[in-house]
DNA sequence: CTGTTAGCGCTTTCAG
DNA sequence: CTGAAAGCGCTAACAG
């Protein structure tokens, strides 16, 4: 039914091989032949059969991008950046890669399922974004699957998630030579959270609540660790009292922030500041505080994390930690295409800058 | 290198055909054989070669989703909803489809490019989301490409974009029988904008500014038409004066709102209300007004469109028009998979409900 | 520079 | 219910 290479070849009066060569453009072909072929292609409106060429060439132009929540701009920005790198450096015709954005919903099972699907498609590369679930069993399964994919020629890049633990001995590659098959673009979540907490401490806050993300995620843990380390350093001892002022939300969403803030207020009515797992959670926190008749920042300071576009426009503008999402995604995209040499140690860490805006201020002194 | 069907067949002591039948599960196979095959599959960690099976079966399990801006939750929500419909109705094993989310950046060329890429992959279905660019040449090219895709067996669904004009005579299908090949889930942008404007009018506003989206998009035009029709009806005549109070932003983004509001204020300092192209633009409008020392809604009322999650949490909570994005995406997904019969006329229109919140109030009476 | 010749790995009649 | 065999449409040696 559809027009095939052979049809084009017949029309142009050449062999199928020649047409293939013209189309892929990686082989010398006489100018006259080339134009003749191209004309036949146009006249017939020929479109390559992807599956057939992938099968024959044992390669595909699909690149997988795994995200926890596609409706969250955090992931949208990263995915968009990765995708923007996928079209040839100079907009070259042939080098078009197709991004397959997979929405795992943060579920480990879905993550594995999608990896299987991508393996089935013989994806050229896969970028896994966002924090990982910390579960020994899942980590092992994930790691194994990733190793197999890498062994099959699929490039693997982690973006915004911590590097994989060292490969088990004898598992790192067919030849066992030291090259890590999995590259990482990591966020400095610890450092960012530490600086944010230090900022609050410097303003004079002492009763600081923290609405953390889901307990089992690496991002949650790292940000919390940064927060705790700042408190610890400031007090010069283990932070026992900090514990009760941390609540874990069910997700990185608005309602977790709302509920979390209420819970925090119940535990410690004299709270003067609340740190949120991210900007979206912070918005929920703000809503809850306002509903309780508290002003921001006069009564309670609030800070987020990520610096998503809407944060600067919130009222009051949100103090937060800026993560260079676009830059990180672009970097991951380049690494995925092998367009950029691997960073030292296979891990690139991008900075996390404190953005002080209007939602944080000195605590009331009454 | 990779393990193939033949390997599995050998291990299970059956023919390749049998393994294929077990795996696709669409053909009677003896229970004992089936378990034997499954065991071999597990032991060998066999993963089907997608390209090969697509080639042989002349079909693929890829579903394309075209979005204008993947970083915008408007599209993220729709894409996520479509995707959630892609895994079998009951989570069935075999029916896994892979969503290919393509970020066109609103560019007609990119749109066409991605359609070619998807055609190359022989995508099972394609969902085009968001408003279309109104340009005769592009519309024709798009329509032609879509018809060809549909003719090739790819299901096409439009979500949040108006239905395609009627197919040119003799172009609608090989047989020419009346069935429309392209299904549509449309938003009631006109009605929503009209109701929103009526709300403002009812509050007593007369100097209403409008920060529209990019001029050439259908969504922009429809919302503007709804707005104008409400004004017209109210004044009982053609709205000549309304014209100067409309500015077009360069995009559906925050800065368009900011700049647009400033421009509006310059043209009409006595403005008492501003309608924005969407919620994101509205946030920019709010920021600009605040920067000018104006209070919302005391000095100026502001309203958005879409009702994205952050809108309810804005300060003040944004009056807007709620579009059932998730529902629409899910509907589109079902239609794309042929899991739901086509709506009458091939077009389903989803409602657009007015959400009155705190950013609109009666104008000052001084 | 171009044509010929084998497959890539799977699905699918068609026989048994 | 199972096997044998014939491609699906393209690419990649290998000759010329």
XYZ file of C-alpha atoms (C1' of nucleotides) in Angstrom:
764
model
C 0.000 0.000 0.000
C 2.569 2.534 1.128
C 5.304 3.535 -1.237
C 8.610 1.827 -0.595
C 12.257 2.291 -1.335
C 11.913 -0.006 -4.316
C 9.217 2.200 -5.817
C 11.456 5.203 -5.527
C 14.365 3.272 -6.996
C 12.288 2.160 -9.955
C 11.057 5.656 -10.621
C 14.528 7.127 -10.414
C 15.983 4.322 -12.471
C 18.534 3.312 -9.866
C 18.918 0.521 -7.339
C 17.390 0.489 -3.908
C 20.823 0.703 -2.387
C 21.480 3.987 -4.100
C 18.259 5.479 -2.852
C 19.142 4.371 0.634
C 22.530 5.989 0.316
C 21.095 9.244 -0.909
C 18.627 9.345 1.921
C 21.063 8.593 4.689
C 23.651 10.827 3.083
C 26.572 8.995 4.597
C 28.034 7.729 1.385
C 29.280 9.316 -1.838
C 26.636 9.552 -4.575
C 26.896 11.419 -7.863
C 25.160 14.764 -7.858
C 22.982 13.970 -10.841
C 21.830 10.673 -9.361
C 21.100 12.358 -6.085
C 18.809 14.968 -7.618
C 17.059 12.328 -9.669
C 16.426 10.283 -6.556
C 15.290 13.261 -4.548
C 12.823 14.158 -7.233
C 11.380 10.677 -7.220
C 11.120 10.858 -3.448
C 9.162 14.084 -3.653
C 6.916 12.971 -6.452
C 6.037 9.791 -4.644
C 5.887 11.520 -1.249
C 8.035 8.741 0.059
C 8.562 8.467 3.810
C 11.104 5.999 5.150
C 9.786 3.030 7.036
C 11.349 3.530 10.442
C 10.898 0.046 11.808
C 12.396 -1.486 8.695
C 15.418 0.722 8.749
C 15.880 0.275 12.468
C 15.773 -3.447 12.017
C 18.256 -3.489 9.206
C 20.599 -1.001 10.769
C 20.185 -2.404 14.280
C 19.682 1.067 15.646
C 16.873 3.486 16.178
C 16.388 7.194 16.460
C 14.225 7.042 19.559
C 15.417 8.663 22.760
C 13.510 7.961 25.940
C 12.961 10.562 28.641
C 11.520 9.293 31.903
C 9.787 11.836 34.104
C 7.903 11.515 37.366
C 5.154 13.923 36.452
C 4.777 15.440 33.060
C 2.257 17.990 34.329
C 4.900 19.427 36.623
C 6.897 22.188 34.933
C 9.985 20.968 36.764
C 9.980 17.952 34.480
C 8.524 19.763 31.520
C 11.412 22.183 31.474
C 13.996 19.437 31.690
C 12.268 17.325 29.059
C 11.943 20.279 26.741
C 15.622 21.060 27.107
C 16.665 17.497 26.419
C 14.446 17.425 23.391
C 15.814 20.658 22.029
C 19.233 19.027 21.856
C 17.918 16.121 19.870
C 17.762 17.845 16.545
C 21.167 17.911 14.945
C 23.678 20.504 16.182
C 23.176 22.524 13.030
C 19.653 21.451 12.325
C 20.983 18.780 10.010
C 18.380 16.824 8.124
C 19.400 13.302 8.895
C 20.083 13.520 12.576
C 16.503 13.789 13.774
C 15.890 11.920 16.946
C 12.447 11.407 18.370
C 11.938 11.994 22.067
C 9.714 9.533 23.855
C 8.620 11.212 27.056
C 7.392 8.630 29.538
C 5.368 9.632 32.545
C 6.118 7.222 35.374
C 3.989 8.983 37.949
C 6.859 8.334 40.330
C 6.064 4.648 40.374
C 9.029 2.265 40.372
C 7.006 -0.359 38.526
C 6.067 2.056 35.782
C 9.667 3.092 35.550
C 10.727 -0.477 34.933
C 7.870 -1.036 32.518
C 8.851 1.952 30.445
C 12.457 0.869 30.419
C 11.347 -2.453 28.997
C 9.294 -0.706 26.376
C 12.251 1.436 25.441
C 14.536 -1.547 25.378
C 12.062 -3.190 23.059
C 12.337 -0.184 20.761
C 16.107 -0.410 20.954
C 16.211 3.225 22.041
C 19.398 5.073 21.169
C 19.495 6.698 24.579
C 17.477 7.112 27.737
C 17.459 10.044 30.137
C 16.038 9.393 33.584
C 15.023 12.590 35.332
C 14.139 13.493 38.872
C 14.763 11.781 42.167
C 14.843 8.027 42.500
C 12.923 5.887 44.923
C 15.182 4.509 47.607
C 14.355 0.881 47.853
C 17.056 -1.769 47.767
C 15.068 -4.176 45.669
C 13.995 -1.609 43.165
C 17.434 -0.068 42.963
C 18.903 -3.438 42.161
C 16.316 -4.169 39.510
C 16.744 -0.726 38.016
C 20.478 -0.905 38.049
C 20.447 -4.310 36.401
C 18.102 -3.180 33.681
C 20.161 -0.079 33.055
C 23.329 -2.111 32.785
C 21.694 -4.379 30.253
C 20.462 -1.462 28.238
C 23.896 0.103 28.290
C 25.401 -3.201 27.259
C 22.990 -3.249 24.345
C 24.293 0.086 23.153
C 21.713 2.392 24.697
C 23.268 5.444 26.274
C 21.975 6.118 29.759
C 21.978 9.521 31.430
C 20.588 10.437 34.826
C 19.446 14.014 35.222
C 18.569 15.376 38.636
C 19.070 12.065 40.289
C 22.112 10.838 42.152
C 24.592 8.606 40.345
C 24.082 4.876 40.498
C 26.088 3.057 43.106
C 29.240 1.478 41.699
C 28.422 -1.467 39.484
C 28.726 -4.816 41.147
C 32.091 -6.397 40.440
C 32.109 -8.156 37.103
C 28.938 -6.401 36.051
C 30.184 -3.186 34.654
C 30.698 -4.265 31.112
C 31.632 -7.074 28.809
C 35.311 -6.243 29.017
C 35.249 -5.077 32.567
C 37.326 -2.019 31.760
C 36.584 0.760 34.142
C 34.434 3.081 32.006
C 31.130 3.832 33.698
C 28.318 3.268 31.274
C 25.879 5.554 33.059
C 26.427 9.312 33.029
C 24.915 11.678 35.556
C 23.900 15.319 35.751
C 23.225 15.806 39.452
C 21.669 18.698 41.336
C 23.277 20.085 44.440
C 20.175 19.542 46.529
C 22.088 19.281 49.773
C 24.030 22.455 49.216
C 20.975 24.374 48.103
C 18.946 23.350 51.122
C 21.834 24.146 53.417
C 22.224 27.644 52.039
C 18.516 28.248 52.245
C 18.399 27.197 55.868
C 21.436 29.306 56.651
C 19.646 32.261 55.134
C 16.715 31.744 57.492
C 19.008 31.242 60.437
C 20.854 34.429 59.586
C 17.571 36.325 59.526
C 17.078 35.208 63.095
C 14.608 32.353 62.705
C 14.809 29.575 65.245
C 11.489 27.788 64.937
C 11.781 26.564 61.355
C 9.356 24.005 60.031
C 10.071 21.803 57.044
C 7.460 20.276 54.771
C 9.441 17.550 53.069
C 8.563 15.495 50.026
C 7.737 11.783 50.006
C 10.046 10.028 52.473
C 11.452 7.434 50.120
C 12.853 9.684 47.449
C 16.485 10.687 47.106
C 15.610 14.300 46.422
C 13.658 14.480 49.648
C 16.471 12.961 51.631
C 19.177 15.149 50.190
C 17.305 18.382 50.711
C 16.472 17.340 54.221
C 20.083 16.472 54.905
C 21.190 19.884 53.737
C 18.602 21.502 55.956
C 19.614 19.457 58.967
C 23.296 20.006 58.455
C 22.781 23.762 58.536
C 20.756 23.519 61.737
C 23.304 21.232 63.254
C 26.200 23.457 62.416
C 24.388 26.435 63.809
C 23.525 24.824 67.092
C 26.782 23.005 67.364
C 25.226 19.703 68.240
C 22.922 16.990 67.036
C 19.546 18.319 66.036
C 17.151 16.424 68.167
C 14.553 19.136 68.382
C 14.458 19.609 64.657
C 12.810 16.270 64.127
C 9.331 17.216 65.231
C 9.370 20.213 62.971
C 9.626 18.103 59.852
C 6.596 16.591 58.171
C 6.578 14.461 55.062
C 4.043 15.150 52.373
C 2.626 12.471 50.134
C 3.939 14.136 47.026
C 5.604 17.181 45.605
C 2.271 18.835 45.209
C 0.222 21.713 46.443
C -1.967 19.776 48.834
C 1.024 18.254 50.595
C 2.135 21.778 51.320
C -1.257 22.842 52.537
C -1.723 19.884 54.839
C 1.883 19.936 55.940
C 1.740 23.557 57.004
C -1.389 22.920 59.041
C 0.258 19.979 60.759
C 3.366 22.025 61.466
C 1.284 24.797 62.994
C -0.464 22.300 65.210
C 2.855 20.999 66.483
C 4.445 24.376 66.911
C 2.160 27.392 66.867
C 5.090 29.735 67.377
C 6.635 28.764 64.074
C 8.300 31.689 62.316
C 9.417 30.046 59.071
C 8.507 27.138 56.845
C 10.706 25.545 54.222
C 8.958 23.535 51.548
C 10.077 20.531 49.522
C 9.713 22.596 46.368
C 7.981 25.658 44.980
C 4.691 23.933 44.334
C 4.571 22.680 47.892
C 5.503 26.179 49.046
C 2.448 27.576 47.297
C 0.313 25.161 49.275
C 2.060 26.211 52.445
C 1.333 29.861 51.692
C -2.325 29.106 51.069
C -2.640 27.283 54.377
C -0.913 30.038 56.318
C -3.101 32.679 54.739
C -6.185 30.642 55.526
C -5.013 30.669 59.137
C -4.836 34.428 59.050
C -1.056 34.566 59.002
C 0.783 37.043 56.824
C 3.823 36.203 54.748
C 6.503 37.164 55.549
C 5.416 39.358 58.481
C 4.139 36.460 60.577
C 5.813 33.515 58.903
C 8.550 33.319 56.308
C 8.189 30.739 53.540
C 10.706 29.390 51.066
C 10.526 26.922 48.219
C 12.987 25.063 46.027
C 13.585 24.830 42.245
C 12.632 28.358 41.232
C 9.991 27.420 38.728
C 8.774 30.274 36.526
C 5.710 31.027 38.603
C 7.720 31.490 41.801
C 8.914 34.947 40.986
C 5.321 35.987 40.318
C 3.837 34.581 43.463
C 2.649 37.111 45.983
C 4.879 37.632 47.806
C 7.622 36.600 45.395
C 9.018 33.357 46.679
C 12.461 32.998 48.184
C 13.780 29.755 46.779
C 16.759 27.866 45.420
C 17.278 28.122 41.712
C 18.078 24.925 39.889
C 19.277 25.459 36.304
C 16.729 23.038 34.908
C 17.049 23.985 31.288
C 20.808 23.937 31.384
C 20.825 20.571 33.119
C 18.423 19.078 30.605
C 20.431 20.388 27.686
C 23.565 18.953 29.207
C 21.870 15.605 29.667
C 20.685 15.698 26.070
C 24.189 16.331 24.785
C 25.586 13.518 26.882
C 22.833 11.198 25.703
C 23.767 11.838 22.104
C 27.445 11.499 22.845
C 27.789 15.025 21.579
C 29.734 16.011 24.638
C 32.517 14.138 26.362
C 31.618 12.588 29.705
C 32.322 14.738 32.761
C 35.116 13.611 35.065
C 33.965 10.593 37.021
C 30.843 10.453 34.875
C 29.102 12.908 37.157
C 28.431 16.589 36.524
C 26.916 18.507 39.403
C 25.065 21.679 38.600
C 24.878 24.491 41.085
C 21.870 25.438 43.203
C 21.720 29.177 43.853
C 19.845 30.865 46.644
C 17.278 33.361 45.358
C 16.244 35.690 48.130
C 12.935 37.369 47.403
C 10.033 38.693 49.420
C 8.617 35.670 51.171
C 11.327 35.593 53.807
C 12.099 38.312 56.340
C 13.242 38.717 59.931
C 10.920 37.057 62.418
C 8.645 39.210 64.527
C 10.294 40.212 67.719
C 7.310 40.314 70.009
C 24.393 -10.235 20.489
C 20.923 -9.750 21.896
C 18.746 -12.766 22.507
C 16.169 -13.384 19.799
C 12.940 -15.222 19.318
C 14.849 -18.126 17.851
C 16.930 -18.454 21.009
C 13.815 -18.636 23.100
C 12.270 -21.147 20.726
C 15.332 -23.361 20.875
C 15.425 -23.250 24.632
C 11.740 -24.061 24.942
C 11.960 -26.747 22.302
C 9.311 -25.201 20.081
C 9.253 -23.236 16.861
C 9.672 -19.503 16.607
C 6.094 -19.228 15.437
C 4.854 -20.703 18.669
C 6.879 -18.319 20.789
C 5.502 -15.440 18.795
C 1.996 -16.688 19.356
C 2.506 -17.080 23.068
C 3.904 -13.593 23.347
C 1.215 -11.858 21.392
C -1.435 -13.979 23.057
C -3.849 -13.677 20.199
C -3.858 -17.298 19.191
C -4.638 -20.579 20.918
C -1.595 -22.253 22.425
C -1.560 -25.290 24.734
C -1.184 -24.396 28.387
C 1.900 -26.564 28.874
C 3.660 -25.103 25.867
C 2.835 -21.640 26.998
C 4.412 -22.081 30.426
C 7.472 -23.679 28.896
C 7.887 -20.749 26.568
C 7.330 -18.208 29.301
C 9.976 -19.854 31.393
C 12.470 -19.691 28.560
C 11.618 -16.030 28.069
C 12.322 -15.279 31.703
C 15.495 -17.301 31.877
C 16.875 -15.630 28.810
C 15.510 -12.229 29.807
C 14.159 -11.944 26.327
C 12.786 -8.612 25.182
C 10.961 -8.400 21.871
C 12.639 -6.473 19.115
C 10.142 -3.707 18.476
C 11.341 -2.611 15.053
C 11.336 -6.187 13.798
C 7.869 -6.895 15.006
C 6.574 -3.587 13.739
C 8.023 -4.334 10.365
C 6.562 -7.791 10.162
C 3.197 -6.811 11.537
C 3.065 -3.501 9.689
C 1.990 -1.747 12.836
C 3.588 -0.114 15.816
C 2.739 0.673 19.381
C 3.871 4.264 19.252
C 1.387 7.044 19.840
C 2.465 10.585 19.098
C 1.362 13.558 21.173
C 2.167 16.979 19.761
C 2.300 19.849 22.203
C 3.188 23.510 21.791
C 5.159 23.780 24.991
C 5.965 20.859 27.168
C 7.063 23.104 30.036
C 3.565 24.552 30.228
C 1.332 22.588 32.597
C -1.577 23.189 30.245
C 0.034 20.750 27.843
C 1.596 18.610 30.521
C -1.780 17.859 32.014
C -3.295 16.957 28.664
C -0.321 14.844 27.652
C -0.329 13.040 30.973
C -4.010 12.269 30.629
C -3.611 10.938 27.106
C -0.739 8.800 28.237
C -2.642 7.387 31.166
C -5.163 5.963 28.720
C -2.478 4.244 26.726
C -1.964 1.311 29.019
C -4.631 -1.295 28.449
C -8.085 -0.669 29.925
C -7.409 -3.210 32.649
C -3.687 -2.832 32.704
C -3.406 -5.723 30.292
C 0.114 -6.836 29.536
C 0.130 -6.839 25.789
C -1.580 -3.589 25.043
C 1.231 -1.276 26.059
C 1.503 1.731 23.881
C 4.392 4.146 24.083
C 3.662 7.847 24.065
C 5.967 10.009 22.024
C 5.524 13.538 23.305
C 6.776 16.021 20.729
C 7.448 19.611 21.639
C 6.752 21.790 18.635
C 7.383 25.090 20.383
C 4.331 26.325 18.519
C 6.226 26.269 15.252
C 4.308 25.068 12.193
C 7.492 23.730 10.630
C 8.332 21.690 13.692
C 4.817 20.396 13.721
C 5.171 19.126 10.187
C 8.607 17.728 10.913
C 7.337 15.760 13.857
C 4.431 14.451 11.847
C 6.886 13.146 9.295
C 8.930 11.521 12.007
C 5.828 9.888 13.401
C 4.723 8.785 9.984
C 8.128 7.250 9.548
C 7.592 5.294 12.743
C 4.194 4.227 11.446
C 2.628 5.564 14.644
C -0.613 3.913 15.666
C -2.177 7.248 16.525
C -1.359 10.910 16.865
C -2.959 13.458 19.162
C -2.423 17.107 18.290
C -3.018 19.388 21.238
C -3.498 23.101 21.641
C -4.461 25.821 19.231
C -3.409 25.760 15.620
C -1.662 28.450 13.667
C -4.018 30.101 11.233
C -2.176 30.259 7.983
C -3.729 29.023 4.774
C -0.570 27.466 3.452
C 0.279 25.714 6.645
C -3.285 24.552 7.185
C -3.304 22.981 3.760
C 0.017 21.261 4.307
C -1.053 20.054 7.716
C -4.385 18.846 6.512
C -2.808 16.972 3.630
C -0.293 15.290 5.871
C -2.968 14.327 8.336
C -5.107 12.840 5.599
C -2.208 10.765 4.397
C -1.451 9.556 7.881
C -5.073 8.655 8.391
C -5.098 6.873 5.056
C -2.092 4.909 6.231
C -3.996 3.682 9.256
C -2.826 6.207 11.833
C -5.645 7.488 13.970
C -5.679 11.265 14.299
C -7.238 13.164 17.176
C -7.224 16.902 17.770
C -7.457 17.988 21.375
C -8.055 21.620 22.260
C -7.906 22.689 18.660
C -10.792 23.330 16.324
C -11.800 20.625 13.889
C -10.174 20.578 10.495
C -12.119 22.226 7.726
C -14.031 19.757 5.586
C -11.698 17.674 3.454
C -11.294 18.863 -0.079
C -13.566 16.954 -2.416
C -12.050 13.677 -3.433
C -9.504 13.888 -0.632
C -11.328 12.422 2.272
C -10.378 8.849 1.736
C -9.585 6.242 -0.829
C -13.207 5.254 -1.161
C -14.635 8.677 -0.627
C -17.252 7.407 1.794
C -18.258 10.087 4.210
C -16.546 9.013 7.430
C -14.310 11.761 8.788
C -10.896 10.365 9.552
C -9.929 13.048 12.051
C -11.643 13.199 15.439
C -11.737 16.304 17.593
C -12.059 17.182 21.261
C -12.628 20.921 21.202
C -12.697 23.478 23.990
C -15.453 26.011 24.251
C -13.066 28.936 24.202
C -15.615 31.355 22.810
C -18.250 30.504 25.366
C -15.793 30.629 28.236
C -14.466 34.029 27.252
C -17.965 35.326 26.756
C -19.079 34.225 30.214
C -15.968 35.687 31.760
C -16.542 39.047 30.115
C -20.192 38.990 31.113
C -19.092 38.426 34.681
C -16.936 41.540 34.556
C -19.672 43.520 32.876
C -22.132 42.422 35.535
C -19.768 43.620 38.239
C -19.955 47.033 36.646
C -16.701 47.203 34.712
C -16.690 49.248 31.554
C -13.027 49.874 30.857
C -11.892 46.297 30.305
C -8.501 45.573 28.808
C -7.607 42.330 27.109
C -4.113 40.887 26.828
C -4.542 38.371 24.037
C -2.214 35.593 22.934
C -0.290 35.503 19.668
C -2.513 36.905 16.917
C -2.279 33.985 14.527
C -3.542 31.222 16.767
C -7.045 29.820 16.777
C -7.222 29.817 20.553
C -6.407 33.504 20.636
C -9.017 34.308 18.044
C -11.767 32.274 19.657
C -11.267 33.697 23.110
C -11.150 37.166 21.685
C -14.338 36.549 19.736
C -16.124 35.418 22.865
C -14.924 38.500 24.684
C -16.025 40.819 21.892
C -19.387 39.189 21.488
C -20.140 39.774 25.161
C -19.137 43.437 24.877
C -21.133 43.818 21.720
C -24.216 42.300 23.184
C -23.933 44.471 26.224
C -23.578 47.696 24.324
C -26.009 46.743 21.669
C -23.794 47.741 18.815
C -20.492 47.109 17.127
C -17.599 47.411 19.539
C -15.446 49.989 17.990
C -13.966 51.279 21.207
C -13.004 47.852 22.392
C -10.305 47.555 19.789
C -7.755 49.845 21.418
C -8.111 47.970 24.661
C -6.790 44.738 23.207
C -3.094 44.013 22.953
C -1.518 40.900 21.539
C 1.309 39.262 23.407
C 4.064 37.355 21.704
C 3.229 34.176 23.501
C 1.125 32.578 26.194
C 3.729 33.444 28.755
C 4.306 35.549 31.774
C 6.243 38.319 30.100
C 3.532 38.857 27.504
C 1.206 39.527 30.385
C 3.590 41.882 32.079
C 4.313 43.901 28.982
C 0.721 43.763 27.821
C -0.609 45.171 31.073
C 1.846 48.038 30.942
C 0.824 48.830 27.388
C -2.840 48.690 28.315
C -2.280 51.069 31.206
C -0.536 53.474 28.913
C -3.479 53.468 26.536
C -6.118 53.685 29.186
C -5.005 54.670 32.671
C -8.548 54.413 33.987
C -8.695 50.712 33.277
C -10.653 48.805 35.884
C -10.230 45.246 34.670
C -7.840 43.152 32.603
C -8.587 39.826 30.999
C -5.618 37.682 30.100
C -5.086 35.129 27.351
C -4.535 32.472 29.999
C -3.568 32.033 33.634
C 0.143 32.325 33.043
C -0.338 35.586 31.212
C -2.634 36.708 34.028
C 0.168 36.207 36.518
C 2.328 38.516 34.479
C -0.486 41.036 34.364
C -0.789 40.909 38.138
C 2.930 41.434 38.557
C 2.884 44.481 36.291
C -0.113 46.017 38.043
C 1.463 45.508 41.438
C 4.673 47.045 40.209
C 2.601 50.073 39.223
C 1.250 50.303 42.727
C -2.191 49.017 41.823
C -4.047 46.617 44.079
C -5.939 43.568 42.835
C -8.921 43.544 42.851
C -9.453 46.872 44.648
C -7.946 48.988 41.887
C -8.040 46.600 38.969
C -9.724 43.234 38.522
C -7.799 40.504 36.725
C -8.941 37.214 35.232
C -7.192 34.361 33.503
C -8.202 31.339 31.485
C -7.601 27.550 31.808
C -7.607 27.255 35.607
C -4.219 25.661 35.938
C -3.424 24.258 39.373
C -1.484 27.284 40.538
C -4.336 29.682 39.803
C -6.306 28.854 42.882
C -3.214 29.499 44.983
C -2.288 32.782 43.467
C -2.719 35.798 45.720
C -5.415 36.836 45.233
C -6.902 33.576 43.980
C -7.480 34.022 40.281
C -10.898 34.289 38.705
C -10.651 32.234 35.545
C -12.352 29.798 33.204
C -11.861 26.169 34.007
C -11.038 23.878 31.125
C -11.294 20.179 31.991
C -7.823 19.446 30.680
C -7.422 16.033 32.190
C -10.816 14.896 31.070
C -10.239 16.200 27.566
C -6.868 14.465 27.318
C -8.318 11.199 28.551
C -11.101 11.462 26.035
C -8.612 12.124 23.275
C -6.574 9.131 24.389
C -9.582 6.857 24.245
C -10.528 8.098 20.817
C -6.957 7.651 19.627
C -7.018 4.032 20.652
C -10.425 3.513 19.171
C -11.530 2.540 22.629
C -14.467 4.874 22.430
C -16.853 5.421 19.573
C -16.478 8.712 17.734
C -18.660 11.566 18.963
C -21.459 12.712 16.696
C -19.996 14.628 13.788
C -16.527 13.626 14.927
C -16.366 16.574 17.292
C -16.781 16.554 21.050
C -16.826 19.937 22.729
C -15.966 20.093 26.390
C -17.384 22.771 28.597
C -15.567 25.822 29.926
C -16.816 26.845 33.359
C -16.440 30.235 34.925
C -14.571 30.107 38.236
C -15.164 33.266 40.186
C -12.516 33.825 42.822
C -10.875 36.795 44.503
C -9.112 38.624 41.712
C -12.282 40.199 40.373
C -14.559 42.590 42.240
C -16.721 45.631 41.609
C -14.789 48.577 40.214
C -14.007 51.515 42.459
C -16.719 54.086 42.320
C -14.680 57.217 42.769
C 30.252 5.812 -7.779
C 26.561 1.965 -8.326
C 24.330 -2.659 -8.377
C 23.861 -7.366 -6.257
C 23.137 -10.082 -2.538
C 22.164 -11.315 1.954
C 20.086 -10.958 5.853
C 18.006 -7.957 10.421
C 13.999 -10.557 13.820
C 9.505 -11.153 13.679
C 4.589 -12.358 12.011
C 1.654 -14.930 9.396
C -0.455 -17.746 6.060
C -0.570 -22.482 4.884
C -0.155 -27.173 5.863
C -0.203 -30.693 8.911
C -2.672 -26.863 18.431
C 2.157 -26.538 16.135
C 5.819 -26.158 12.433
C 7.762 -24.585 7.930
C 8.427 -21.036 4.981
C 7.800 -16.698 2.910
C 8.371 -12.209 3.296
C 7.878 -7.079 5.784
C 11.341 -2.752 3.839
C 15.638 -1.498 4.559
C 20.923 -1.522 5.132
C 25.521 -3.042 4.475
C 29.074 -5.619 2.848
C 31.023 -7.015 -1.396
C 31.932 -6.743 -6.062
C 32.354 -4.280 -10.050
